[in-house]
Amino acid sequence: MNTLLKSFLKLILVLNAFVVVVGETVNIFGRDLDSSQTSITLNNQTLTGTMSTNIGKFTSLTLINLYTNQLSGSVPSELGKCVTLQSLDLGDNFFEGQIPSELGKLTLLTKITLTFNYLTGQIPLEISLLTKLQSLYLDGNELSGTLFTEIGKLTDLTTLVLDNNNITGTVPPHVNKLSHLTIFGIYKNNFEGSITSEIGAITSLTRLWLGYNKFSGNIPSELGMLTSLLTFGLNRNQLIGAIPTEFCLLASIESINFNRNSLNGTIPTEFGKITKLTYLDLSFNLFSGVIPSEINKLTSLVHLVFVSNKLNGVISPEIGQLTSLKTLNLNNNQISGTIPTTIGHLTALSLIYISDAQLSGNLPTEIGKL
């Protein structure tokens, strides 16, 4: 091969390295876009109308962000053709209808956000095929049916938020396979039955929101194994029995809300070991006995709410140690004795409710310091 021909071939190779692939021009969202582009970022653009089936022509996309617009209609099944897609955000729009099962073809997806729409029907089983998925936000819709047992296949999940839907049934025990999960939210649904003790195996959890459901039975003691937990909500369920003493192991927890259940027994003295606690609400339950003095060691407490239980005994003078406290609500219990003068040490206090009790004596003048 002569020198000229070799030089010519080298030139072709160099030029090929700089070839720019140009796709067809596709009109979508009222804009002419190149179908070869790798991202569509049109969040907060006041877009209206529907999402065109032309979206399936964008076969090189890795990201779609249409968050906070006014798009309506159904989520097109043609999205399943965008096989290189890694992040899909259609949140805060007016999409309706079912989540297309074709999303299960997008096996590179790491994030799905469909939050705050009007989506209905069951979460497609095909979602369980997305084994690279790390974040799944489906909150604020009208989804129904049950949570598929294959959820345990999504072992890369760190965030699963299904709040504010109409999902029923039980939480499948296979959630114990989600060993990287940090946020699990199913607040305001219609889950029922016992809370599976398998949740206790997800030791990476920092936020667990199970409130506003129909869970019954006892709180599993295994939940005391969630030593990374920061916030824990079980409010407005149908739970009974005592709070497990294992909860003293939750050394990092900052917020506990168990209000409006039928929990009973005494308030565990072990709560005094949870020194980072800032919010504790056990109101509208059936707790009895005295408020343990150990509670007064929780100097980070900002909100302490025990309203409508069967608590008795006196308010300990040690309550003056809770100098961060802003809300104290002990209404509708059987607390007796006098209000201690140390209440005046709670200079951050803005709300105090101790009515419907059996208190005696005069209000301490120290309350005037608050």
XYZ file of C-alpha atoms in Angstrom:
370
model
C 0.000 0.000 0.000
C 1.535 3.293 -1.067
C 2.209 6.171 1.319
C -0.552 8.375 -0.152
C -3.216 5.729 0.418
C -2.044 5.131 3.997
C -2.252 8.841 4.728
C -5.741 8.969 3.242
C -6.959 6.095 5.439
C -5.490 7.724 8.546
C -7.361 10.917 7.682
C -10.654 9.008 7.446
C -10.066 7.446 10.883
C -9.366 10.850 12.414
C -12.487 12.364 10.868
C -14.626 9.468 12.111
C -13.521 10.244 15.643
C -15.128 13.676 15.349
C -18.398 12.663 13.717
C -21.390 14.319 15.413
C -24.538 12.259 15.193
C -27.519 14.432 14.356
C -30.981 12.968 14.711
C -34.243 14.127 13.230
C -35.972 17.233 14.493
C -38.942 16.274 16.634
C -41.579 18.682 17.892
C -42.405 17.981 21.508
C -43.657 20.258 24.275
C -44.027 22.972 21.624
C -40.318 22.902 20.895
C -38.263 21.490 18.034
C -35.707 19.181 19.635
C -33.000 16.955 18.192
C -33.955 13.315 18.745
C -30.285 12.426 19.349
C -29.911 14.651 22.413
C -29.155 12.958 25.701
C -31.271 15.053 28.077
C -34.533 16.996 28.202
C -34.574 19.436 31.091
C -37.715 21.567 31.046
C -38.668 21.791 34.714
C -40.587 24.863 35.931
C -41.441 25.986 32.398
C -45.257 26.213 32.756
C -45.630 23.564 30.047
C -49.207 22.549 29.255
C -50.877 19.884 27.151
C -49.927 16.227 26.965
C -46.658 14.359 26.703
C -46.404 13.357 23.037
C -45.804 9.762 21.984
C -42.898 11.265 20.013
C -40.891 10.921 23.220
C -40.149 7.389 22.023
C -37.977 8.816 19.208
C -35.434 10.118 21.720
C -33.551 6.851 22.013
C -30.317 8.399 23.375
C -31.841 10.112 26.417
C -30.314 9.569 29.825
C -32.372 12.217 31.648
C -35.909 13.619 31.449
C -36.812 16.366 33.914
C -40.289 17.866 33.519
C -40.841 18.572 37.210
C -43.371 21.289 38.135
C -45.308 22.009 34.974
C -48.958 21.680 34.006
C -48.734 18.630 31.784
C -51.764 16.350 31.723
C -53.050 13.190 30.086
C -51.402 9.809 30.451
C -47.743 8.939 30.782
C -47.020 7.539 27.290
C -45.990 3.893 27.007
C -43.514 5.016 24.310
C -41.195 6.021 27.141
C -40.262 2.354 27.152
C -38.291 2.983 23.941
C -35.902 5.376 25.696
C -33.755 2.444 26.747
C -30.722 4.532 27.785
C -32.752 6.563 30.287
C -31.278 6.780 33.780
C -33.420 9.463 35.442
C -37.133 10.184 34.900
C -38.796 13.085 36.721
C -42.430 13.877 35.866
C -43.366 15.071 39.339
C -45.753 17.907 40.204
C -47.898 17.816 37.057
C -51.419 16.637 36.228
C -50.696 13.232 34.724
C -53.449 10.666 35.159
C -54.142 7.057 34.311
C -51.871 4.142 35.100
C -48.101 3.981 35.298
C -47.127 2.268 32.029
C -45.676 -1.205 32.486
C -43.247 -0.376 29.658
C -41.121 1.502 32.191
C -39.888 -1.944 33.168
C -37.862 -1.985 29.922
C -35.728 0.932 31.099
C -33.244 -1.234 32.936
C -30.684 1.574 33.347
C -33.031 3.720 35.413
C -31.678 4.790 38.775
C -34.387 7.326 39.663
C -38.145 7.592 39.034
C -40.112 10.568 40.311
C -43.854 10.619 39.555
C -44.807 12.419 42.741
C -47.842 14.763 43.002
C -49.898 13.720 39.995
C -53.246 11.939 39.623
C -51.979 8.491 38.707
C -54.231 5.517 39.466
C -54.096 1.744 39.441
C -51.475 -0.582 40.844
C -47.728 -0.077 40.789
C -46.668 -2.218 37.799
C -44.937 -5.454 38.671
C -42.482 -4.667 35.858
C -40.903 -2.014 38.084
C -39.264 -4.922 39.921
C -37.120 -5.490 36.791
C -35.309 -2.173 37.365
C -32.527 -3.621 39.465
C -30.384 -0.462 39.197
C -33.144 1.693 40.696
C -32.010 3.758 43.674
C -34.906 6.200 44.195
C -38.627 5.611 43.648
C -40.935 8.528 44.440
C -44.633 7.806 43.784
C -46.122 9.871 46.616
C -49.128 12.161 46.234
C -51.111 10.149 43.691
C -54.194 7.911 43.779
C -52.437 4.568 43.391
C -54.226 1.487 44.719
C -53.756 -2.260 44.878
C -50.974 -3.885 46.871
C -47.221 -3.472 47.025
C -45.735 -6.328 44.981
C -43.733 -8.916 46.897
C -40.951 -8.653 44.305
C -40.000 -5.288 45.827
C -37.121 -7.202 47.417
C -35.435 -7.467 44.012
C -34.692 -3.726 44.001
C -31.635 -4.193 46.179
C -30.032 -0.868 45.178
C -32.974 1.173 46.475
C -32.056 3.902 48.940
C -35.386 5.788 48.823
C -38.911 4.366 48.569
C -41.659 6.949 49.078
C -45.289 5.931 48.491
C -46.976 8.433 50.841
C -50.482 9.787 50.187
C -51.976 7.058 48.012
C -54.629 4.342 48.456
C -52.345 1.302 48.558
C -53.729 -1.639 50.540
C -52.594 -4.983 51.893
C -49.560 -5.728 54.008
C -45.940 -4.664 53.734
C -44.256 -7.711 52.151
C -41.554 -9.292 54.311
C -39.238 -9.204 51.295
C -38.485 -5.560 52.149
C -35.751 -7.018 54.331
C -33.717 -7.449 51.129
C -33.502 -3.656 50.700
C -30.282 -3.417 52.668
C -29.373 0.062 51.334
C -32.735 1.688 52.029
C -32.498 4.900 54.065
C -35.987 6.380 53.527
C -39.171 4.275 53.612
C -42.406 6.253 53.477
C -45.904 4.776 53.158
C -47.661 7.501 55.166
C -51.409 7.994 54.472
C -52.363 4.782 52.697
C -54.547 1.815 53.631
C -51.911 -0.715 54.618
C -53.204 -3.163 57.204
C -52.291 -6.178 59.279
C -49.245 -6.448 61.480
C -46.108 -4.423 60.878
C -43.637 -6.966 59.570
C -40.722 -7.519 61.912
C -38.534 -7.876 58.799
C -38.295 -4.084 58.624
C -35.917 -4.427 61.559
C -33.369 -5.979 59.197
C -33.053 -2.733 57.185
C -30.478 -1.239 59.524
C -29.595 1.518 57.044
C -32.994 3.215 57.581
C -32.915 6.825 58.767
C -36.574 7.727 58.134
C -39.525 5.368 58.628
C -42.999 6.795 58.034
C -45.848 4.313 58.589
C -48.455 6.735 59.944
C -52.091 7.143 58.818
C -52.662 3.491 57.883
C -54.596 0.597 59.430
C -51.751 -1.350 61.008
C -52.800 -3.429 64.001
C -51.182 -5.617 66.618
C -48.028 -4.863 68.560
C -45.002 -2.804 67.582
C -42.326 -5.376 66.696
C -39.399 -5.314 69.100
C -37.125 -5.922 66.088
C -37.584 -2.273 65.117
C -35.219 -1.515 67.968
C -32.457 -2.765 65.660
C -32.823 0.325 63.440
C -29.961 2.108 65.132
C -29.515 4.654 62.302
C -33.128 5.845 62.543
C -33.673 9.608 62.860
C -37.466 9.936 62.450
C -40.113 7.315 63.196
C -43.855 7.791 62.615
C -46.534 5.250 63.575
C -49.266 7.773 64.272
C -52.948 7.131 63.488
C -52.946 3.369 63.235
C -54.660 0.686 65.328
C -51.633 -0.521 67.269
C -51.941 -2.023 70.745
C -49.669 -3.168 73.514
C -46.609 -1.617 75.093
C -43.694 0.190 73.502
C -40.827 -2.323 73.330
C -37.963 -1.531 75.689
C -35.605 -2.274 72.782
C -36.335 1.250 71.571
C -33.679 2.491 73.960
C -31.197 1.208 71.349
C -32.309 3.934 68.919
C -29.561 6.241 70.089
C -29.649 8.480 66.992
C -33.402 9.045 66.782
C -34.653 12.629 66.912
C -38.407 12.326 66.317
C -40.975 9.765 67.536
C -44.681 10.146 66.732
C -46.950 7.339 67.981
C -50.095 9.401 68.559
C -53.663 8.128 68.067
C -53.237 4.404 68.541
C -54.334 2.175 71.433
C -50.880 1.679 72.932
C -50.868 0.981 76.647
C -48.703 0.163 79.609
C -46.261 2.619 81.064
C -43.980 5.004 79.198
C -40.623 3.182 79.126
C -37.966 4.632 81.382
C -35.544 3.647 78.608
C -36.639 6.735 76.670
C -34.232 8.620 78.918
C -31.343 7.035 76.995
C -32.404 8.556 73.670
C -30.540 11.783 74.309
C -30.887 13.231 70.781
C -34.687 13.167 70.908
C -36.288 16.522 70.011
C -39.891 15.453 69.294
C -41.923 12.951 71.336
C -45.674 12.586 70.767
C -47.506 9.739 72.523
C -50.866 11.509 72.688
C -54.305 9.876 72.369
C -53.259 6.442 73.590
C -53.898 4.471 76.790
C -50.615 4.959 78.637
C -50.881 4.844 82.415
C -48.623 5.333 85.401
C -46.341 8.247 86.067
C -44.252 10.189 83.586
C -40.818 8.624 84.120
C -38.289 10.997 85.630
C -35.805 9.807 82.999
C -37.708 11.881 80.427
C -36.303 14.970 82.135
C -32.805 13.968 81.010
C -33.752 14.628 77.376
C -32.356 18.135 77.286
C -32.700 18.359 73.481
C -36.492 17.928 73.635
C -38.392 20.682 71.847
C -41.898 19.141 71.716
C -43.285 16.874 74.467
C -46.904 15.844 73.874
C -48.688 13.288 76.122
C -52.252 14.614 75.778
C -55.244 12.274 76.379
C -53.750 9.282 78.148
C -54.243 7.907 81.670
C -51.057 9.274 83.183
C -51.036 10.065 86.888
C -48.619 11.222 89.536
C -47.077 14.662 89.783
C -45.030 16.873 87.480
C -41.457 16.394 88.636
C -39.419 19.493 89.555
C -36.762 17.983 87.278
C -38.826 19.172 84.319
C -36.855 22.399 84.647
C -33.939 20.604 82.974
C -35.762 20.591 79.617
C -34.505 24.049 78.703
C -34.991 23.526 74.932
C -38.686 22.765 75.326
C -41.092 24.889 73.233
C -44.274 22.787 73.508
C -45.501 20.980 76.631
C -48.927 19.352 76.368
C -50.121 17.134 79.207
C -53.847 17.852 78.738
C -56.529 15.341 79.688
C -54.613 13.074 82.036
C -54.904 12.402 85.773
C -51.856 14.388 86.868
C -52.117 15.807 90.371
C -50.122 17.947 92.756
C -48.825 21.417 91.992
C -46.988 22.906 89.050
C -43.331 23.032 90.155
C -41.621 26.402 90.348
C -38.842 25.028 88.102
C -41.231 25.476 85.188
C -39.775 28.982 85.115
C -36.498 27.551 83.820
C -38.166 26.646 80.519
C -37.505 30.015 78.940
C -37.946 28.659 75.375
C -41.496 27.501 76.146
C -44.172 29.039 73.906
C -47.084 26.584 74.397
C -48.089 24.911 77.649
C -51.293 22.885 78.156
C -52.052 21.137 81.460
C -55.839 21.449 81.677
C -58.318 18.644 82.472
C -55.967 17.418 85.208
C -56.231 17.205 89.000
C -53.747 19.930 89.833
C -53.973 21.932 93.032
C -52.442 25.064 94.449
C -51.650 28.350 92.752
C -49.785 28.950 89.543
C -46.124 29.566 90.414
C -45.036 33.155 89.875
C -42.085 31.774 87.871
C -44.470 31.197 84.949
C -44.340 34.947 84.477
C -40.734 34.570 83.341
C -41.773 32.573 80.270
